[in-house]
């Protein structure tokens, strides 16, 4: 396997360049790493970060400068993390270790958390408070454009025909000077913008032929969350394995 770094396909090199260099096929697996903030009021406020961005910005300066980064990112003592996946609890635990008063807010039931049970228990043991059944409505600003609180819709757990369900009951504000969002992501469509011949689905994912795994362009395949959308990693892995088999068959048929 030849791994090349500092190569921005679509900018420093085009897909056509790759074909001219002798590549028989190209697999697009750019993921779904762009945060989906379009429906969250106040997401542009100061002190608001998405989880992967927060984790990267805190740890990039190196171990000796981590606390300098934290002092720059966090203006007050209270942090709220929105979401229930692994990234949400990683951000919550890290914030707690920096002395923050941390609360995790999740819209579903506790059993619907996608983070591992071990991570959830560890976070609670470290002092993180978990609230389920709270749906984020908006991030509220102070007079300077920075986050001061979140507004949530509180749901109560009720017995339904198929088991426990959540029923909205009231609204609540939770104070927070730092808000970390782990509420979902969408594919980065940079490559599709560079190559408008690539057909996209209405949800922003790349279209692929369900039989061959090939995109709307000859010799270009796609796999992972850029095709499946954000979801369980096992789905992305399965998509990658299927794409590899499709490419092998494609190259054998052309030889």
mmCIF file of C-alpha atoms in Angstrom:
data_model
loop_
_atom_site.group_PDB
_atom_site.id
_atom_site.type_symbol
_atom_site.label_atom_id
_atom_site.label_comp_id
_atom_site.label_asym_id
_atom_site.label_seq_id
_atom_site.Cartn_x
_atom_site.Cartn_y
_atom_site.Cartn_z
ATOM 1 C CA UNK A 1 0.000 0.000 0.000
ATOM 2 C CA UNK A 2 1.392 3.373 -1.028
ATOM 3 C CA UNK A 3 0.195 6.085 1.370
ATOM 4 C CA UNK A 4 0.598 9.666 0.188
ATOM 5 C CA UNK A 5 0.033 12.586 2.560
ATOM 6 C CA UNK A 6 -0.450 16.299 1.851
ATOM 7 C CA UNK A 7 -2.482 15.458 -1.247
ATOM 8 C CA UNK A 8 -5.786 17.288 -1.637
ATOM 9 C CA UNK A 9 -7.684 15.415 -4.347
ATOM 10 C CA UNK A 10 -9.664 17.936 -6.309
ATOM 11 C CA UNK A 11 -7.172 20.726 -5.606
ATOM 12 C CA UNK A 12 -3.523 19.630 -5.668
ATOM 13 C CA UNK A 13 -4.397 16.674 -7.884
ATOM 14 C CA UNK A 14 -7.537 15.827 -9.843
ATOM 15 C CA UNK A 15 -9.178 12.459 -10.315
ATOM 16 C CA UNK A 16 -8.258 12.693 -13.994
ATOM 17 C CA UNK A 17 -4.610 13.064 -12.908
ATOM 18 C CA UNK A 18 -4.925 9.823 -10.932
ATOM 19 C CA UNK A 19 -6.246 8.002 -13.972
ATOM 20 C CA UNK A 20 -3.414 9.422 -16.110
ATOM 21 C CA UNK A 21 -0.959 8.111 -13.514
ATOM 22 C CA UNK A 22 -2.285 4.611 -14.103
ATOM 23 C CA UNK A 23 -4.986 4.115 -11.496
ATOM 24 C CA UNK A 24 -7.624 1.677 -12.710
ATOM 25 C CA UNK A 25 -10.249 2.781 -10.197
ATOM 26 C CA UNK A 26 -10.792 5.385 -7.481
ATOM 27 C CA UNK A 27 -12.641 4.827 -4.215
ATOM 28 C CA UNK A 28 -14.146 7.899 -2.553
ATOM 29 C CA UNK A 29 -14.318 7.374 1.223
ATOM 30 C CA UNK A 30 -14.220 10.931 2.583
ATOM 31 C CA UNK A 31 -16.724 10.196 5.339
ATOM 32 C CA UNK A 32 -19.449 12.306 6.888
ATOM 33 C CA UNK A 33 -17.375 14.536 9.131
ATOM 34 C CA UNK A 34 -19.048 17.903 8.564
ATOM 35 C CA UNK A 35 -21.212 18.871 11.566
ATOM 36 C CA UNK A 36 -24.882 19.303 10.760
ATOM 37 C CA UNK A 37 -25.795 22.511 12.599
ATOM 38 C CA UNK A 38 -28.419 23.830 10.234
ATOM 39 C CA UNK A 39 -31.379 23.294 12.573
ATOM 40 C CA UNK A 40 -29.777 24.556 15.794
ATOM 41 C CA UNK A 41 -30.594 28.170 16.616
ATOM 42 C CA UNK A 42 -27.591 30.001 18.066
ATOM 43 C CA UNK A 43 -24.959 27.559 16.821
ATOM 44 C CA UNK A 44 -22.835 30.506 15.649
ATOM 45 C CA UNK A 45 -22.529 31.924 19.167
ATOM 46 C CA UNK A 46 -19.134 32.236 20.809
ATOM 47 C CA UNK A 47 -18.248 29.318 23.051
ATOM 48 C CA UNK A 48 -20.067 26.787 20.848
ATOM 49 C CA UNK A 49 -18.038 23.933 19.352
ATOM 50 C CA UNK A 50 -18.785 20.619 17.727
ATOM 51 C CA UNK A 51 -17.297 17.670 19.565
ATOM 52 C CA UNK A 52 -14.569 16.604 17.149
ATOM 53 C CA UNK A 53 -13.459 20.211 16.691
ATOM 54 C CA UNK A 54 -13.286 20.684 20.475
ATOM 55 C CA UNK A 55 -11.286 17.500 21.015
ATOM 56 C CA UNK A 56 -8.868 18.444 18.246
ATOM 57 C CA UNK A 57 -8.387 22.059 19.369
ATOM 58 C CA UNK A 58 -7.793 21.120 22.996
ATOM 59 C CA UNK A 59 -5.224 18.422 22.286
ATOM 60 C CA UNK A 60 -3.407 19.779 19.206
ATOM 61 C CA UNK A 61 -1.073 22.202 21.070
ATOM 62 C CA UNK A 62 0.595 19.292 22.909
ATOM 63 C CA UNK A 63 0.494 18.088 26.490
ATOM 64 C CA UNK A 64 2.407 21.037 27.906
ATOM 65 C CA UNK A 65 -0.017 23.595 26.487
ATOM 66 C CA UNK A 66 -3.379 21.856 26.927
ATOM 67 C CA UNK A 67 -4.495 24.096 29.786
ATOM 68 C CA UNK A 68 -3.607 27.200 27.773
ATOM 69 C CA UNK A 69 -5.930 25.949 25.042
ATOM 70 C CA UNK A 70 -8.698 25.276 27.549
ATOM 71 C CA UNK A 71 -8.454 28.769 29.055
ATOM 72 C CA UNK A 72 -8.801 30.189 25.561
ATOM 73 C CA UNK A 73 -11.802 28.026 24.640
ATOM 74 C CA UNK A 74 -13.796 28.113 27.876
ATOM 75 C CA UNK A 75 -14.980 31.450 29.262
ATOM 76 C CA UNK A 76 -16.851 30.154 32.302
ATOM 77 C CA UNK A 77 -17.172 27.188 34.660
ATOM 78 C CA UNK A 78 -20.171 25.425 33.124
ATOM 79 C CA UNK A 79 -20.159 23.184 30.032
ATOM 80 C CA UNK A 80 -23.101 21.434 28.396
ATOM 81 C CA UNK A 81 -22.525 18.635 25.871
ATOM 82 C CA UNK A 82 -25.383 17.846 23.493
ATOM 83 C CA UNK A 83 -25.539 14.274 22.181
ATOM 84 C CA UNK A 84 -25.200 10.670 23.203
ATOM 85 C CA UNK A 85 -22.382 9.203 21.111
ATOM 86 C CA UNK A 86 -18.778 8.403 21.971
ATOM 87 C CA UNK A 87 -17.514 11.823 20.880
ATOM 88 C CA UNK A 88 -20.009 13.508 23.223
ATOM 89 C CA UNK A 89 -18.788 11.561 26.235
ATOM 90 C CA UNK A 90 -15.118 11.988 25.260
ATOM 91 C CA UNK A 91 -15.680 15.756 25.211
ATOM 92 C CA UNK A 92 -17.617 15.639 28.480
ATOM 93 C CA UNK A 93 -14.959 13.654 30.331
ATOM 94 C CA UNK A 94 -12.170 15.845 29.000
ATOM 95 C CA UNK A 95 -14.033 18.999 30.033
ATOM 96 C CA UNK A 96 -14.608 17.540 33.488
ATOM 97 C CA UNK A 97 -10.894 16.868 33.888
ATOM 98 C CA UNK A 98 -10.277 20.539 33.192
ATOM 99 C CA UNK A 99 -12.403 21.446 36.211
ATOM 100 C CA UNK A 100 -15.623 22.227 34.370
ATOM 101 C CA UNK A 101 -19.094 21.612 35.775
ATOM 102 C CA UNK A 102 -20.320 19.312 32.978
ATOM 103 C CA UNK A 103 -23.763 18.145 31.959
ATOM 104 C CA UNK A 104 -24.606 15.854 29.017
ATOM 105 C CA UNK A 105 -28.005 16.470 27.450
ATOM 106 C CA UNK A 106 -29.552 13.728 25.301
ATOM 107 C CA UNK A 107 -32.941 13.826 23.612
ATOM 108 C CA UNK A 108 -33.722 10.109 23.868
ATOM 109 C CA UNK A 109 -33.913 7.447 26.535
ATOM 110 C CA UNK A 110 -30.759 6.324 28.352
ATOM 111 C CA UNK A 111 -30.849 2.938 26.617
ATOM 112 C CA UNK A 112 -30.744 4.785 23.268
ATOM 113 C CA UNK A 113 -27.300 6.274 23.929
ATOM 114 C CA UNK A 114 -24.840 5.118 21.277
ATOM 115 C CA UNK A 115 -21.779 5.624 23.470
ATOM 116 C CA UNK A 116 -20.522 2.473 25.146
ATOM 117 C CA UNK A 117 -21.969 1.631 28.554
ATOM 118 C CA UNK A 118 -18.424 1.729 29.964
ATOM 119 C CA UNK A 119 -17.851 5.299 28.733
ATOM 120 C CA UNK A 120 -21.161 6.451 30.195
ATOM 121 C CA UNK A 121 -20.422 4.906 33.612
ATOM 122 C CA UNK A 122 -16.891 6.340 33.631
ATOM 123 C CA UNK A 123 -18.211 9.807 32.831
ATOM 124 C CA UNK A 124 -20.772 9.645 35.650
ATOM 125 C CA UNK A 125 -18.116 8.394 38.073
ATOM 126 C CA UNK A 126 -15.952 11.365 37.102
ATOM 127 C CA UNK A 127 -18.759 13.783 37.977
ATOM 128 C CA UNK A 128 -20.507 14.318 34.640
ATOM 129 C CA UNK A 129 -24.277 14.671 35.039
ATOM 130 C CA UNK A 130 -26.452 12.968 32.418
ATOM 131 C CA UNK A 131 -29.899 14.257 31.448
ATOM 132 C CA UNK A 132 -32.051 12.207 29.083
ATOM 133 C CA UNK A 133 -35.307 13.254 27.474
ATOM 134 C CA UNK A 134 -34.099 16.827 26.878
ATOM 135 C CA UNK A 135 -34.305 18.118 23.323
ATOM 136 C CA UNK A 136 -32.154 21.136 22.435
ATOM 137 C CA UNK A 137 -34.262 23.998 21.104
ATOM 138 C CA UNK A 138 -31.779 26.879 21.027
ATOM 139 C CA UNK A 139 -28.476 28.201 22.322
ATOM 140 C CA UNK A 140 -29.018 31.508 24.124
ATOM 141 C CA UNK A 141 -26.515 34.364 23.951
ATOM 142 C CA UNK A 142 -25.388 36.957 26.426
ATOM 143 C CA UNK A 143 -25.078 40.605 25.426
ATOM 144 C CA UNK A 144 -21.674 40.002 23.792
ATOM 145 C CA UNK A 145 -22.625 37.195 21.415
ATOM 146 C CA UNK A 146 -21.357 34.350 23.617
ATOM 147 C CA UNK A 147 -23.322 31.368 24.891
ATOM 148 C CA UNK A 148 -24.925 31.817 28.299
ATOM 149 C CA UNK A 149 -27.451 28.943 28.384
ATOM 150 C CA UNK A 150 -29.379 26.404 26.346
ATOM 151 C CA UNK A 151 -33.151 26.095 26.073
ATOM 152 C CA UNK A 152 -34.506 22.545 26.046
ATOM 153 C CA UNK A 153 -37.829 20.802 25.741
ATOM 154 C CA UNK A 154 -38.205 18.422 28.669
ATOM 155 C CA UNK A 155 -39.970 15.117 28.060
ATOM 156 C CA UNK A 156 -41.330 12.780 30.705
ATOM 157 C CA UNK A 157 -41.072 9.010 30.457
ATOM 158 C CA UNK A 158 -44.490 7.453 29.971
ATOM 159 C CA UNK A 159 -45.711 3.914 29.415
ATOM 160 C CA UNK A 160 -46.798 3.513 25.789
ATOM 161 C CA UNK A 161 -48.340 0.683 23.757
ATOM 162 C CA UNK A 162 -44.908 -0.605 22.722
ATOM 163 C CA UNK A 163 -43.022 0.228 25.915
ATOM 164 C CA UNK A 164 -41.554 3.381 27.411
ATOM 165 C CA UNK A 165 -41.937 6.592 25.386
ATOM 166 C CA UNK A 166 -41.059 10.249 25.883
ATOM 167 C CA UNK A 167 -43.838 12.844 26.042
ATOM 168 C CA UNK A 168 -42.903 16.573 25.850
ATOM 169 C CA UNK A 169 -44.063 18.442 28.949
ATOM 170 C CA UNK A 170 -42.271 21.793 29.433
ATOM 171 C CA UNK A 171 -39.243 23.916 28.561
ATOM 172 C CA UNK A 172 -36.129 24.473 30.649
ATOM 173 C CA UNK A 173 -32.963 26.561 30.515
ATOM 174 C CA UNK A 174 -29.561 25.223 31.562
ATOM 175 C CA UNK A 175 -26.730 27.664 32.178
ATOM 176 C CA UNK A 176 -23.609 27.067 30.087
ATOM 177 C CA UNK A 177 -20.760 29.263 28.883
ATOM 178 C CA UNK A 178 -19.446 26.429 26.703
ATOM 179 C CA UNK A 179 -21.700 24.279 24.527
ATOM 180 C CA UNK A 180 -20.296 21.233 22.743
ATOM 181 C CA UNK A 181 -22.465 19.728 19.993
ATOM 182 C CA UNK A 182 -22.336 16.087 18.969
ATOM 183 C CA UNK A 183 -25.685 15.997 17.214
ATOM 184 C CA UNK A 184 -24.879 14.434 13.878
ATOM 185 C CA UNK A 185 -22.856 15.094 10.780
ATOM 186 C CA UNK A 186 -23.127 15.040 7.012
ATOM 187 C CA UNK A 187 -20.770 14.246 4.126
ATOM 188 C CA UNK A 188 -18.205 16.772 2.941
ATOM 189 C CA UNK A 189 -19.256 17.498 -0.614
ATOM 190 C CA UNK A 190 -16.050 19.244 -1.691
ATOM 191 C CA UNK A 191 -15.241 16.530 -4.203
ATOM 192 C CA UNK A 192 -18.769 16.583 -5.615
ATOM 193 C CA UNK A 193 -18.519 20.344 -6.069
ATOM 194 C CA UNK A 194 -15.254 19.854 -7.966
ATOM 195 C CA UNK A 195 -16.857 17.130 -10.098
ATOM 196 C CA UNK A 196 -20.504 18.029 -10.736
ATOM 197 C CA UNK A 197 -20.864 14.813 -12.739
ATOM 198 C CA UNK A 198 -21.037 12.966 -9.407
ATOM 199 C CA UNK A 199 -24.678 12.361 -8.616
ATOM 200 C CA UNK A 200 -25.798 13.065 -5.039
ATOM 201 C CA UNK A 201 -28.853 11.953 -3.092
ATOM 202 C CA UNK A 202 -31.255 14.454 -1.532
ATOM 203 C CA UNK A 203 -29.655 13.957 1.907
ATOM 204 C CA UNK A 204 -26.216 14.956 0.564
ATOM 205 C CA UNK A 205 -24.753 11.460 0.348
ATOM 206 C CA UNK A 206 -23.148 10.204 -2.853
ATOM 207 C CA UNK A 207 -25.303 8.062 -5.110
ATOM 208 C CA UNK A 208 -23.896 4.643 -5.970
ATOM 209 C CA UNK A 209 -25.267 1.818 -8.036
ATOM 210 C CA UNK A 210 -26.587 -0.683 -5.466
ATOM 211 C CA UNK A 211 -25.247 -3.608 -7.506
ATOM 212 C CA UNK A 212 -21.785 -2.391 -8.515
ATOM 213 C CA UNK A 213 -21.046 0.284 -5.882
ATOM 214 C CA UNK A 214 -19.968 2.591 -8.699
ATOM 215 C CA UNK A 215 -20.877 6.280 -8.689
ATOM 216 C CA UNK A 216 -22.379 8.083 -11.660
ATOM 217 C CA UNK A 217 -18.837 8.459 -13.051
ATOM 218 C CA UNK A 218 -17.000 5.581 -14.688
ATOM 219 C CA UNK A 219 -14.183 4.010 -12.608
ATOM 220 C CA UNK A 220 -15.135 5.992 -9.495
ATOM 221 C CA UNK A 221 -16.579 4.050 -6.552
ATOM 222 C CA UNK A 222 -17.653 5.266 -3.115
ATOM 223 C CA UNK A 223 -18.013 3.675 0.304
ATOM 224 C CA UNK A 224 -18.494 4.495 3.963
ATOM 225 C CA UNK A 225 -20.546 7.247 5.523
ATOM 226 C CA UNK A 226 -20.258 9.430 2.406
ATOM 227 C CA UNK A 227 -22.668 6.822 0.982
ATOM 228 C CA UNK A 228 -24.524 5.516 4.038
ATOM 229 C CA UNK A 229 -24.740 8.788 5.943
ATOM 230 C CA UNK A 230 -23.669 9.219 9.552
ATOM 231 C CA UNK A 231 -24.417 6.055 11.482
ATOM 232 C CA UNK A 232 -22.862 2.987 13.106
ATOM 233 C CA UNK A 233 -19.248 2.415 12.155
ATOM 234 C CA UNK A 234 -20.015 -1.224 11.343
ATOM 235 C CA UNK A 235 -22.185 -0.045 8.448
ATOM 236 C CA UNK A 236 -19.288 1.975 7.055
ATOM 237 C CA UNK A 237 -16.916 -0.987 7.435
ATOM 238 C CA UNK A 238 -19.352 -3.277 5.635
ATOM 239 C CA UNK A 239 -19.720 -0.677 2.889
ATOM 240 C CA UNK A 240 -15.936 -0.549 2.456
ATOM 241 C CA UNK A 241 -15.605 -4.323 2.203
ATOM 242 C CA UNK A 242 -18.374 -4.475 -0.385
ATOM 243 C CA UNK A 243 -16.728 -1.689 -2.403
ATOM 244 C CA UNK A 244 -13.393 -3.535 -2.387
ATOM 245 C CA UNK A 245 -15.049 -6.644 -3.810
ATOM 246 C CA UNK A 246 -16.877 -4.549 -6.428
ATOM 247 C CA UNK A 247 -13.623 -2.898 -7.516
ATOM 248 C CA UNK A 248 -11.861 -6.282 -7.779
ATOM 249 C CA UNK A 249 -14.642 -7.597 -10.017
ATOM 250 C CA UNK A 250 -14.607 -4.397 -12.093
ATOM 251 C CA UNK A 251 -10.850 -4.545 -12.699
ATOM 252 C CA UNK A 252 -10.953 -8.270 -13.526
ATOM 253 C CA UNK A 253 -13.724 -7.666 -16.066
ATOM 254 C CA UNK A 254 -11.628 -4.932 -17.748
ATOM 255 C CA UNK A 255 -8.433 -6.960 -17.887
#
